[in-house]
PDB file of C-alpha atoms and ligand atoms in Angstrom:
ATOM      1  CA  MET A   1      23.664 -35.331-131.014  1.00 96.00           C
ATOM      2  CA  LYS A   2      25.199 -35.233-134.526  1.00 98.00           C
ATOM      3  CA  LEU A   3      24.131 -32.560-136.984  1.00 98.00           C
ATOM      4  CA  PHE A   4      23.731 -33.077-140.755  1.00 98.00           C
ATOM      5  CA  ALA A   5      22.545 -30.672-143.448  1.00 98.00           C
ATOM      6  CA  ILE A   6      21.796 -30.147-147.106  1.00 98.00           C
ATOM      7  CA  PHE A   7      23.411 -27.196-148.894  1.00 98.00           C
ATOM      8  CA  GLY A   8      21.746 -25.709-151.960  1.00 97.00           C
ATOM      9  CA  ASP A   9      20.309 -22.687-153.721  1.00 96.00           C
ATOM     10  CA  PRO A  10      17.357 -23.133-153.831  1.00 93.00           C
ATOM     11  CA  VAL A  11      17.025 -25.605-150.977  1.00 96.00           C
ATOM     12  CA  SER A  12      13.596 -24.996-149.438  1.00 95.00           C
ATOM     13  CA  HIS A  13      12.038 -27.641-151.755  1.00 90.00           C
ATOM     14  CA  SER A  14      14.416 -30.378-150.562  1.00 93.00           C
ATOM     15  CA  ARG A  15      12.900 -33.532-149.049  1.00 95.00           C
ATOM     16  CA  SER A  16      16.263 -34.667-147.690  1.00 97.00           C
ATOM     17  CA  PRO A  17      15.637 -33.442-144.094  1.00 98.00           C
ATOM     18  CA  LEU A  18      12.380 -35.423-143.937  1.00 98.00           C
ATOM     19  CA  MET A  19      14.057 -38.555-145.323  1.00 98.00           C
ATOM     20  CA  HIS A  20      17.138 -38.546-143.113  1.00 98.00           C
ATOM     21  CA  ASN A  21      15.290 -37.465-139.961  1.00 98.00           C
ATOM     22  CA  CYS A  22      12.814 -40.312-140.459  1.00 98.00           C
ATOM     23  CA  VAL A  23      15.730 -42.776-140.417  1.00 98.00           C
ATOM     24  CA  PHE A  24      17.444 -41.160-137.416  1.00 98.00           C
ATOM     25  CA  LYS A  25      14.255 -40.917-135.369  1.00 98.00           C
ATOM     26  CA  ASN A  26      12.848 -44.379-136.060  1.00 97.00           C
ATOM     27  CA  LEU A  27      16.163 -46.179-135.700  1.00 98.00           C
ATOM     28  CA  ASN A  28      17.125 -44.243-132.530  1.00 97.00           C
ATOM     29  CA  TYR A  29      20.230 -42.721-134.031  1.00 98.00           C
ATOM     30  CA  LYS A  30      21.042 -39.496-132.177  1.00 98.00           C
ATOM     31  CA  ALA A  31      21.207 -37.030-135.041  1.00 98.00           C
ATOM     32  CA  CYS A  32      19.303 -34.231-136.699  1.00 98.00           C
ATOM     33  CA  TYR A  33      19.292 -33.060-140.359  1.00 98.00           C
ATOM     34  CA  THR A  34      18.530 -29.525-141.549  1.00 98.00           C
ATOM     35  CA  ARG A  35      18.625 -27.247-144.639  1.00 98.00           C
ATOM     36  CA  VAL A  36      21.266 -24.577-145.304  1.00 98.00           C
ATOM     37  CA  HIS A  37      20.536 -22.028-148.011  1.00 98.00           C
ATOM     38  CA  LEU A  38      24.008 -21.347-149.422  1.00 98.00           C
ATOM     39  CA  LYS A  39      24.329 -18.800-152.219  1.00 98.00           C
ATOM     40  CA  ASP A  40      28.113 -18.708-152.524  1.00 98.00           C
ATOM     41  CA  GLY A  41      29.496 -22.207-153.158  1.00 97.00           C
ATOM     42  CA  SER A  42      33.042 -21.098-152.332  1.00 97.00           C
ATOM     43  CA  LYS A  43      31.876 -20.741-148.687  1.00 98.00           C
ATOM     44  CA  LEU A  44      30.841 -24.409-148.467  1.00 98.00           C
ATOM     45  CA  LYS A  45      33.775 -25.734-146.455  1.00 98.00           C
ATOM     46  CA  GLU A  46      33.920 -22.910-143.909  1.00 98.00           C
ATOM     47  CA  THR A  47      30.136 -23.055-143.449  1.00 98.00           C
ATOM     48  CA  PHE A  48      30.252 -26.837-142.995  1.00 98.00           C
ATOM     49  CA  PHE A  49      32.832 -26.612-140.201  1.00 98.00           C
ATOM     50  CA  SER A  50      31.443 -23.458-138.569  1.00 98.00           C
ATOM     51  CA  LEU A  51      28.101 -25.270-138.155  1.00 98.00           C
ATOM     52  CA  GLY A  52      29.883 -28.262-136.590  1.00 98.00           C
ATOM     53  CA  LEU A  53      28.391 -30.690-139.105  1.00 98.00           C
ATOM     54  CA  SER A  54      29.134 -34.406-139.097  1.00 98.00           C
ATOM     55  CA  GLY A  55      28.052 -34.719-142.721  1.00 98.00           C
ATOM     56  CA  ALA A  56      26.054 -33.085-145.484  1.00 98.00           C
ATOM     57  CA  ASN A  57      24.456 -33.446-148.855  1.00 98.00           C
ATOM     58  CA  VAL A  58      25.019 -30.932-151.601  1.00 97.00           C
ATOM     59  CA  THR A  59      22.491 -30.017-154.254  1.00 94.00           C
ATOM     60  CA  VAL A  60      22.163 -27.597-157.163  1.00 89.00           C
ATOM     61  CA  PRO A  61      24.336 -25.622-158.019  1.00 92.00           C
ATOM     62  CA  HIS A  62      27.234 -26.511-155.674  1.00 95.00           C
ATOM     63  CA  LYS A  63      28.207 -30.134-156.447  1.00 94.00           C
ATOM     64  CA  GLU A  64      31.284 -29.268-158.476  1.00 93.00           C
ATOM     65  CA  GLU A  65      32.326 -26.679-155.902  1.00 96.00           C
ATOM     66  CA  ALA A  66      31.884 -29.386-153.234  1.00 98.00           C
ATOM     67  CA  TYR A  67      34.373 -31.587-155.072  1.00 97.00           C
ATOM     68  CA  LYS A  68      36.945 -28.770-154.927  1.00 98.00           C
ATOM     69  CA  ALA A  69      36.284 -28.186-151.217  1.00 98.00           C
ATOM     70  CA  CYS A  70      37.123 -31.758-150.135  1.00 98.00           C
ATOM     71  CA  ASP A  71      40.333 -32.848-148.417  1.00 98.00           C
ATOM     72  CA  GLU A  72      39.827 -36.274-149.974  1.00 98.00           C
ATOM     73  CA  VAL A  73      37.412 -37.632-152.559  1.00 98.00           C
ATOM     74  CA  ARG A  74      36.524 -41.331-152.666  1.00 97.00           C
ATOM     75  CA  GLY A  75      34.992 -43.800-155.117  1.00 93.00           C
ATOM     76  CA  PHE A  76      32.906 -42.743-158.093  1.00 92.00           C
ATOM     77  CA  ALA A  77      33.076 -39.014-157.157  1.00 95.00           C
ATOM     78  CA  LYS A  78      36.759 -39.132-158.102  1.00 94.00           C
ATOM     79  CA  THR A  79      35.911 -40.303-161.616  1.00 91.00           C
ATOM     80  CA  VAL A  80      33.369 -37.537-162.224  1.00 91.00           C
ATOM     81  CA  GLY A  81      34.652 -34.606-160.146  1.00 93.00           C
ATOM     82  CA  VAL A  82      31.199 -34.174-158.607  1.00 92.00           C
ATOM     83  CA  VAL A  83      30.358 -34.573-154.914  1.00 96.00           C
ATOM     84  CA  ASN A  84      26.855 -34.802-153.425  1.00 96.00           C
ATOM     85  CA  THR A  85      27.760 -36.266-150.016  1.00 98.00           C
ATOM     86  CA  LEU A  86      30.259 -34.908-147.486  1.00 98.00           C
ATOM     87  CA  VAL A  87      31.455 -36.660-144.338  1.00 98.00           C
ATOM     88  CA  ASN A  88      33.470 -35.090-141.518  1.00 98.00           C
ATOM     89  CA  GLU A  89      36.157 -37.658-140.784  1.00 98.00           C
ATOM     90  CA  ASN A  90      38.175 -36.364-137.814  1.00 97.00           C
ATOM     91  CA  GLY A  91      38.103 -32.780-139.114  1.00 98.00           C
ATOM     92  CA  ARG A  92      38.807 -33.758-142.727  1.00 98.00           C
ATOM     93  CA  LEU A  93      36.168 -33.249-145.387  1.00 98.00           C
ATOM     94  CA  ILE A  94      35.622 -36.485-147.343  1.00 98.00           C
ATOM     95  CA  GLY A  95      33.545 -36.381-150.539  1.00 98.00           C
ATOM     96  CA  TYR A  96      31.422 -39.074-152.206  1.00 98.00           C
ATOM     97  CA  ASN A  97      28.889 -39.296-155.028  1.00 96.00           C
ATOM     98  CA  THR A  98      25.742 -41.339-154.427  1.00 96.00           C
ATOM     99  CA  ASP A  99      23.613 -39.771-157.214  1.00 93.00           C
ATOM    100  CA  ALA A 100      24.706 -42.070-160.013  1.00 92.00           C
ATOM    101  CA  ASP A 101      24.042 -45.367-158.211  1.00 92.00           C
ATOM    102  CA  GLY A 102      20.802 -43.870-156.877  1.00 92.00           C
ATOM    103  CA  PHE A 103      19.701 -43.212-160.438  1.00 94.00           C
ATOM    104  CA  MET A 104      20.623 -46.717-161.658  1.00 93.00           C
ATOM    105  CA  TYR A 105      18.331 -48.052-158.914  1.00 88.00           C
ATOM    106  CA  ALA A 106      15.560 -45.705-160.088  1.00 92.00           C
ATOM    107  CA  ILE A 107      15.565 -46.867-163.718  1.00 94.00           C
ATOM    108  CA  GLU A 108      15.716 -50.608-163.039  1.00 91.00           C
ATOM    109  CA  GLU A 109      11.991 -50.814-163.860  1.00 91.00           C
ATOM    110  CA  PHE A 110      12.645 -49.671-167.464  1.00 94.00           C
ATOM    111  CA  GLY A 111      14.676 -52.843-168.102  1.00 95.00           C
ATOM    112  CA  LYS A 112      17.878 -52.802-170.133  1.00 95.00           C
ATOM    113  CA  VAL A 113      18.640 -49.481-171.822  1.00 97.00           C
ATOM    114  CA  ASN A 114      21.334 -49.270-174.517  1.00 97.00           C
ATOM    115  CA  ASN A 115      21.114 -45.698-175.671  1.00 97.00           C
ATOM    116  CA  VAL A 116      20.332 -42.578-173.609  1.00 98.00           C
ATOM    117  CA  LEU A 117      20.049 -38.839-174.194  1.00 98.00           C
ATOM    118  CA  ILE A 118      20.879 -36.602-171.237  1.00 98.00           C
ATOM    119  CA  LEU A 119      19.469 -33.068-171.267  1.00 98.00           C
ATOM    120  CA  GLY A 120      21.852 -30.754-169.377  1.00 98.00           C
ATOM    121  CA  ALA A 121      25.574 -30.872-168.714  1.00 97.00           C
ATOM    122  CA  GLY A 122      25.917 -30.006-165.012  1.00 92.00           C
ATOM    123  CA  GLY A 123      27.063 -32.116-162.087  1.00 86.00           C
ATOM    124  CA  THR A 124      24.201 -34.599-162.241  1.00 89.00           C
ATOM    125  CA  ALA A 125      24.657 -35.097-165.980  1.00 95.00           C
ATOM    126  CA  LYS A 126      28.364 -35.809-165.481  1.00 93.00           C
ATOM    127  CA  ALA A 127      27.687 -38.406-162.810  1.00 92.00           C
ATOM    128  CA  LEU A 128      25.011 -40.159-164.863  1.00 96.00           C
ATOM    129  CA  ALA A 129      26.973 -40.064-168.135  1.00 97.00           C
ATOM    130  CA  SER A 130      30.082 -41.592-166.544  1.00 96.00           C
ATOM    131  CA  ARG A 131      28.028 -44.240-164.757  1.00 95.00           C
ATOM    132  CA  PHE A 132      26.179 -45.186-167.967  1.00 97.00           C
ATOM    133  CA  MET A 133      29.463 -45.385-169.898  1.00 96.00           C
ATOM    134  CA  GLN A 134      30.813 -47.759-167.224  1.00 93.00           C
ATOM    135  CA  ASP A 135      27.917 -50.088-168.083  1.00 94.00           C
ATOM    136  CA  GLY A 136      28.595 -49.815-171.842  1.00 96.00           C
ATOM    137  CA  ILE A 137      25.501 -47.660-172.505  1.00 97.00           C
ATOM    138  CA  LYS A 138      25.779 -45.182-175.403  1.00 98.00           C
ATOM    139  CA  VAL A 139      25.362 -41.614-174.112  1.00 98.00           C
ATOM    140  CA  SER A 140      24.421 -38.427-175.962  1.00 98.00           C
ATOM    141  CA  VAL A 141      24.226 -35.052-174.204  1.00 98.00           C
ATOM    142  CA  LEU A 142      22.236 -31.992-175.237  1.00 98.00           C
ATOM    143  CA  ASN A 143      22.953 -28.720-173.428  1.00 98.00           C
ATOM    144  CA  ARG A 144      21.893 -25.096-173.786  1.00 97.00           C
ATOM    145  CA  SER A 145      25.471 -23.847-173.991  1.00 94.00           C
ATOM    146  CA  GLU A 146      28.629 -25.387-175.472  1.00 96.00           C
ATOM    147  CA  GLY A 147      31.104 -24.705-172.626  1.00 94.00           C
ATOM    148  CA  ARG A 148      30.165 -27.555-170.321  1.00 96.00           C
ATOM    149  CA  LEU A 149      30.111 -30.152-173.133  1.00 98.00           C
ATOM    150  CA  ALA A 150      33.921 -30.511-173.237  1.00 97.00           C
ATOM    151  CA  TYR A 151      33.938 -33.044-170.375  1.00 94.00           C
ATOM    152  CA  PHE A 152      31.386 -35.242-172.178  1.00 97.00           C
ATOM    153  CA  LYS A 153      33.315 -35.161-175.472  1.00 98.00           C
ATOM    154  CA  GLU A 154      36.423 -36.231-173.605  1.00 96.00           C
ATOM    155  CA  ILE A 155      34.770 -39.306-172.102  1.00 95.00           C
ATOM    156  CA  GLY A 156      33.345 -40.338-175.502  1.00 97.00           C
ATOM    157  CA  CYS A 157      29.741 -39.076-175.475  1.00 98.00           C
ATOM    158  CA  GLU A 158      28.068 -37.607-178.521  1.00 98.00           C
ATOM    159  CA  THR A 159      27.255 -33.946-177.725  1.00 98.00           C
ATOM    160  CA  PHE A 160      24.880 -31.293-179.051  1.00 98.00           C
ATOM    161  CA  ASN A 161      24.003 -27.746-178.165  1.00 98.00           C
ATOM    162  CA  TRP A 162      20.616 -26.332-179.139  1.00 97.00           C
ATOM    163  CA  ASP A 163      21.971 -25.222-182.558  1.00 97.00           C
ATOM    164  CA  THR A 164      23.641 -28.511-183.468  1.00 97.00           C
ATOM    165  CA  TYR A 165      20.922 -30.940-182.225  1.00 98.00           C
ATOM    166  CA  LYS A 166      20.165 -33.854-184.613  1.00 97.00           C
ATOM    167  CA  THR A 167      17.274 -36.341-184.402  1.00 98.00           C
ATOM    168  CA  ALA A 168      18.080 -39.895-183.243  1.00 98.00           C
ATOM    169  CA  LYS A 169      16.282 -42.784-181.507  1.00 98.00           C
ATOM    170  CA  TYR A 170      16.831 -43.257-177.751  1.00 98.00           C
ATOM    171  CA  ASP A 171      15.656 -45.818-175.198  1.00 98.00           C
ATOM    172  CA  LEU A 172      15.615 -43.182-172.453  1.00 98.00           C
ATOM    173  CA  VAL A 173      15.791 -39.377-172.238  1.00 98.00           C
ATOM    174  CA  ILE A 174      16.623 -37.781-168.880  1.00 98.00           C
ATOM    175  CA  ASN A 175      16.193 -34.144-167.898  1.00 98.00           C
ATOM    176  CA  THR A 176      19.055 -33.176-165.604  1.00 97.00           C
ATOM    177  CA  THR A 177      18.723 -29.420-166.203  1.00 97.00           C
ATOM    178  CA  SER A 178      17.184 -27.293-163.484  1.00 94.00           C
ATOM    179  CA  ALA A 179      14.566 -26.041-165.995  1.00 96.00           C
ATOM    180  CA  GLY A 180      11.193 -26.758-164.389  1.00 95.00           C
ATOM    181  CA  LEU A 181      12.558 -26.726-160.833  1.00 91.00           C
ATOM    182  CA  LYS A 182      11.369 -23.264-159.830  1.00 85.00           C
ATOM    183  CA  ASP A 183       9.954 -22.123-163.176  1.00 90.00           C
ATOM    184  CA  GLU A 184       7.710 -23.545-165.892  1.00 92.00           C
ATOM    185  CA  GLU A 185      10.428 -23.833-168.532  1.00 97.00           C
ATOM    186  CA  LEU A 186      11.266 -26.761-170.804  1.00 98.00           C
ATOM    187  CA  PRO A 187      14.893 -27.979-170.805  1.00 98.00           C
ATOM    188  CA  ALA A 188      15.284 -26.948-174.483  1.00 98.00           C
ATOM    189  CA  PRO A 189      13.186 -25.107-177.107  1.00 98.00           C
ATOM    190  CA  LYS A 190       9.790 -26.759-177.676  1.00 97.00           C
ATOM    191  CA  GLU A 191      10.571 -27.918-181.274  1.00 98.00           C
ATOM    192  CA  ILE A 192      13.591 -29.840-179.984  1.00 98.00           C
ATOM    193  CA  ILE A 193      11.705 -31.336-177.027  1.00 98.00           C
ATOM    194  CA  ASN A 194       8.840 -32.449-179.295  1.00 98.00           C
ATOM    195  CA  ASP A 195      11.343 -34.160-181.572  1.00 98.00           C
ATOM    196  CA  VAL A 196      13.157 -35.788-178.635  1.00 98.00           C
ATOM    197  CA  LEU A 197       9.880 -37.107-177.213  1.00 98.00           C
ATOM    198  CA  ALA A 198       8.810 -38.503-180.606  1.00 98.00           C
ATOM    199  CA  ASN A 199      11.947 -40.651-180.625  1.00 98.00           C
ATOM    200  CA  THR A 200      12.225 -42.200-177.145  1.00 98.00           C
ATOM    201  CA  SER A 201      10.665 -45.128-175.282  1.00 97.00           C
ATOM    202  CA  PHE A 202      11.074 -43.793-171.713  1.00 98.00           C
ATOM    203  CA  VAL A 203      11.483 -40.416-170.044  1.00 98.00           C
ATOM    204  CA  ALA A 204      12.883 -39.468-166.626  1.00 97.00           C
ATOM    205  CA  ASP A 205      13.377 -36.183-164.808  1.00 97.00           C
ATOM    206  CA  ALA A 206      15.858 -35.649-161.979  1.00 95.00           C
ATOM    207  CA  ILE A 207      13.459 -33.095-160.477  1.00 94.00           C
ATOM    208  CA  TYR A 208      11.026 -34.576-157.979  1.00 91.00           C
ATOM    209  CA  GLY A 209       7.842 -33.559-156.203  1.00 88.00           C
ATOM    210  CA  LYS A 210       6.260 -31.873-159.204  1.00 92.00           C
ATOM    211  CA  LEU A 211       5.208 -32.678-162.735  1.00 96.00           C
ATOM    212  CA  THR A 212       7.695 -30.547-164.681  1.00 97.00           C
ATOM    213  CA  PRO A 213       6.662 -29.073-168.063  1.00 98.00           C
ATOM    214  CA  PHE A 214       8.943 -31.735-169.606  1.00 98.00           C
ATOM    215  CA  LEU A 215       7.127 -34.599-167.855  1.00 98.00           C
ATOM    216  CA  LYS A 216       3.754 -33.009-168.614  1.00 98.00           C
ATOM    217  CA  LEU A 217       4.540 -33.146-172.328  1.00 98.00           C
ATOM    218  CA  ALA A 218       5.723 -36.769-172.026  1.00 98.00           C
ATOM    219  CA  GLN A 219       2.463 -37.623-170.247  1.00 98.00           C
ATOM    220  CA  GLU A 220       0.394 -35.944-172.992  1.00 98.00           C
ATOM    221  CA  LYS A 221       2.240 -38.090-175.542  1.00 97.00           C
ATOM    222  CA  ASN A 222       1.602 -41.300-173.523  1.00 97.00           C
ATOM    223  CA  ILE A 223       5.276 -41.993-172.935  1.00 98.00           C
ATOM    224  CA  THR A 224       6.191 -43.966-169.792  1.00 97.00           C
ATOM    225  CA  PHE A 225       7.875 -41.500-167.445  1.00 97.00           C
ATOM    226  CA  LYS A 226       9.080 -41.056-163.893  1.00 96.00           C
ATOM    227  CA  ASP A 227      10.164 -38.102-161.803  1.00 96.00           C
ATOM    228  CA  GLY A 228      13.268 -37.962-159.586  1.00 95.00           C
ATOM    229  CA  ALA A 229      11.708 -39.405-156.419  1.00 94.00           C
ATOM    230  CA  ASP A 230      13.292 -42.867-156.713  1.00 94.00           C
ATOM    231  CA  MET A 231      16.629 -41.303-157.591  1.00 94.00           C
ATOM    232  CA  LEU A 232      16.295 -39.185-154.483  1.00 95.00           C
ATOM    233  CA  LEU A 233      15.521 -42.272-152.428  1.00 96.00           C
ATOM    234  CA  GLY A 234      18.449 -44.232-153.900  1.00 95.00           C
ATOM    235  CA  GLN A 235      21.031 -41.481-153.362  1.00 97.00           C
ATOM    236  CA  GLY A 236      19.619 -40.757-149.890  1.00 98.00           C
ATOM    237  CA  VAL A 237      19.877 -44.352-148.681  1.00 96.00           C
ATOM    238  CA  LEU A 238      23.501 -44.576-149.834  1.00 96.00           C
ATOM    239  CA  ALA A 239      24.347 -41.168-148.282  1.00 98.00           C
ATOM    240  CA  ASN A 240      22.753 -42.125-144.962  1.00 98.00           C
ATOM    241  CA  GLU A 241      24.792 -45.327-144.881  1.00 97.00           C
ATOM    242  CA  LEU A 242      27.926 -43.149-145.132  1.00 98.00           C
ATOM    243  CA  PHE A 243      26.638 -40.718-142.454  1.00 98.00           C
ATOM    244  CA  VAL A 244      26.032 -43.442-139.861  1.00 97.00           C
ATOM    245  CA  ASP A 245      29.267 -45.245-140.742  1.00 93.00           C
ATOM    246  CA  LYS A 246      27.704 -48.720-140.930  1.00 87.00           C
ATOM    247  CA  LYS A 247      26.058 -48.402-137.468  1.00 94.00           C
ATOM    248  CA  LEU A 248      22.652 -49.040-139.107  1.00 97.00           C
ATOM    249  CA  LYS A 249      21.675 -51.786-141.570  1.00 96.00           C
ATOM    250  CA  LEU A 250      21.176 -50.712-145.214  1.00 94.00           C
ATOM    251  CA  GLU A 251      17.830 -52.520-145.408  1.00 95.00           C
ATOM    252  CA  ASP A 252      16.559 -50.691-142.284  1.00 97.00           C
ATOM    253  CA  ILE A 253      17.685 -47.336-143.682  1.00 97.00           C
ATOM    254  CA  LYS A 254      15.837 -48.094-146.933  1.00 95.00           C
ATOM    255  CA  THR A 255      12.639 -49.099-145.134  1.00 96.00           C
ATOM    256  CA  GLN A 256      12.570 -45.939-142.995  1.00 97.00           C
ATOM    257  CA  MET A 257      13.478 -43.619-145.824  1.00 97.00           C
ATOM    258  CA  LYS A 258      10.731 -45.110-148.022  1.00 95.00           C
ATOM    259  CA  ARG A 259       8.277 -44.464-145.186  1.00 95.00           C
ATOM    260  CA  SER A 260       9.181 -40.768-145.257  1.00 95.00           C
ATOM    261  CA  PHE A 261       7.788 -40.534-148.800  1.00 90.00           C
ATOM    262  CA  SER A 262       4.272 -41.193-147.514  1.00 87.00           C
ATOM    263  CA  LEU A 263       4.484 -38.511-144.802  1.00 81.00           C
TER     264      LEU A 263
HETATM  265  P1  NDP B   1      23.959 -27.870-162.236  1.00 70.99           P
HETATM  266  O1  NDP B   1      23.762 -26.464-161.796  1.00 70.99           O
HETATM  267  O2  NDP B   1      25.296 -28.506-162.061  1.00 70.99           O
HETATM  268  O3  NDP B   1      23.604 -27.962-163.823  1.00 70.99           O
HETATM  269  C1  NDP B   1      22.443 -27.410-164.329  1.00 70.99           C
HETATM  270  C2  NDP B   1      22.320 -27.680-165.854  1.00 70.99           C
HETATM  271  O4  NDP B   1      21.030 -27.203-166.224  1.00 70.99           O
HETATM  272  C3  NDP B   1      23.334 -26.997-166.751  1.00 70.99           C
HETATM  273  O5  NDP B   1      23.657 -27.856-167.812  1.00 70.99           O
HETATM  274  C4  NDP B   1      22.566 -25.769-167.280  1.00 70.99           C
HETATM  275  O6  NDP B   1      22.952 -25.375-168.593  1.00 70.99           O
HETATM  276  C5  NDP B   1      21.167 -26.332-167.349  1.00 70.99           C
HETATM  277  N1  NDP B   1      20.106 -25.321-167.208  1.00 70.99           N
HETATM  278  C6  NDP B   1      19.839 -24.531-166.140  1.00 70.99           C
HETATM  279  N2  NDP B   1      18.741 -23.786-166.365  1.00 70.99           N
HETATM  280  C7  NDP B   1      18.321 -24.100-167.618  1.00 70.99           C
HETATM  281  C8  NDP B   1      17.243 -23.671-168.428  1.00 70.99           C
HETATM  282  N3  NDP B   1      16.381 -22.748-167.994  1.00 70.99           N
HETATM  283  N4  NDP B   1      17.085 -24.220-169.647  1.00 70.99           N
HETATM  284  C9  NDP B   1      17.956 -25.167-170.089  1.00 70.99           C
HETATM  285  N5  NDP B   1      19.009 -25.614-169.381  1.00 70.99           N
HETATM  286  C10 NDP B   1      19.192 -25.089-168.165  1.00 70.99           C
HETATM  287  O7  NDP B   1      22.807 -28.710-161.543  1.00 70.99           O
HETATM  288  P2  NDP B   1      22.798 -30.235-161.007  1.00 70.99           P
HETATM  289  O8  NDP B   1      23.306 -31.128-162.091  1.00 70.99           O
HETATM  290  O9  NDP B   1      23.411 -30.299-159.666  1.00 70.99           O
HETATM  291  O10 NDP B   1      21.201 -30.495-160.782  1.00 70.99           O
HETATM  292  C11 NDP B   1      20.334 -30.465-161.890  1.00 70.99           C
HETATM  293  C12 NDP B   1      18.907 -30.849-161.478  1.00 70.99           C
HETATM  294  O11 NDP B   1      18.837 -32.193-161.030  1.00 70.99           O
HETATM  295  C13 NDP B   1      18.338 -29.984-160.345  1.00 70.99           C
HETATM  296  O12 NDP B   1      17.006 -29.668-160.679  1.00 70.99           O
HETATM  297  C14 NDP B   1      18.401 -30.902-159.139  1.00 70.99           C
HETATM  298  O13 NDP B   1      17.402 -30.573-158.204  1.00 70.99           O
HETATM  299  C15 NDP B   1      18.143 -32.254-159.780  1.00 70.99           C
HETATM  300  N6  NDP B   1      18.698 -33.391-158.990  1.00 70.99           N
HETATM  301  C16 NDP B   1      17.860 -34.311-158.432  1.00 70.99           C
HETATM  302  C17 NDP B   1      18.358 -35.400-157.730  1.00 70.99           C
HETATM  303  C18 NDP B   1      17.434 -36.406-157.135  1.00 70.99           C
HETATM  304  O14 NDP B   1      17.843 -37.101-156.223  1.00 70.99           O
HETATM  305  N7  NDP B   1      16.224 -36.558-157.630  1.00 70.99           N
HETATM  306  C19 NDP B   1      19.789 -35.585-157.521  1.00 70.99           C
HETATM  307  C20 NDP B   1      20.583 -34.601-158.195  1.00 70.99           C
HETATM  308  C21 NDP B   1      20.048 -33.528-158.866  1.00 70.99           C
HETATM  309  P3  NDP B   1      24.163 -24.346-168.890  1.00 70.99           P
HETATM  310  O15 NDP B   1      25.418 -25.177-168.901  1.00 70.99           O
HETATM  311  O16 NDP B   1      23.835 -23.800-170.239  1.00 70.99           O
HETATM  312  O17 NDP B   1      24.136 -23.309-167.805  1.00 70.99           O
END
């Protein structure tokens, strides 16, 4: 029996165990997936191996720490320095990022977007910004503090902190901050959020399973919005494919994981 886990702080809200266990159980793959509440990200690697894990997902706030913990990083995770999926390959920790492609899947229904504003500058924001830039989409980033904006400037995004924010029109605004996850906060002061919402066609939140204060405001203003559930599904399907090392078909994984959302 293989063991998989999700590391995070907080982690009790995570739907990942339900999603992955639904795939394992219904496709007769001998594995089990659990949650690990990890406060100190620097303990990620030793915890991973001491639990005898075959693979793991990593959530807030440890994705950048996960990148540092890897023996080898592959694919898009290398471009962004952010890892959300870990695989134990013969005792070596291999890191991947499935968040960005998961998000592209989630926003397909909005049609073509040319211009996005990302709220937040953490691991998820990095992954999305780099992925959007790859597709030639113009990216602006608004973050509470200045420090984490350096990466975005370097890759060619326009950046603002709360003091330097300027009004502009966007096709899509995405909340990637953890504001609203375990509190009732907006991702930026209300005057800024009102202005942002007055100037966008679509809104998305990476947080799932609740209507965040940000999405509530978007709903009140009749803006088309979605929470992070489809992003979660997209990243989960791609992570599971890595966990089972192609022993299951992608379409079957997707079908079973989708089923878990109605449980
Ligand atoms: P990080 O810890 O890397 O980054 C968090 C960001 O949020 C930072 O920019 C931080 O700003 C900002 N922030 C934190 N608290 C506040 C606040 N109260 N007000 C304004 N800004 C704040 O987190 P991740 O990028 O890993 O994750 C971010 C969110 O996305 C989480 O809620 C996570 O659950 C969700 N997520 C969902 C996924 C899905 O599949 N649906 C996948 C990935 C993530 P500062 O730099 O100033 O500290």
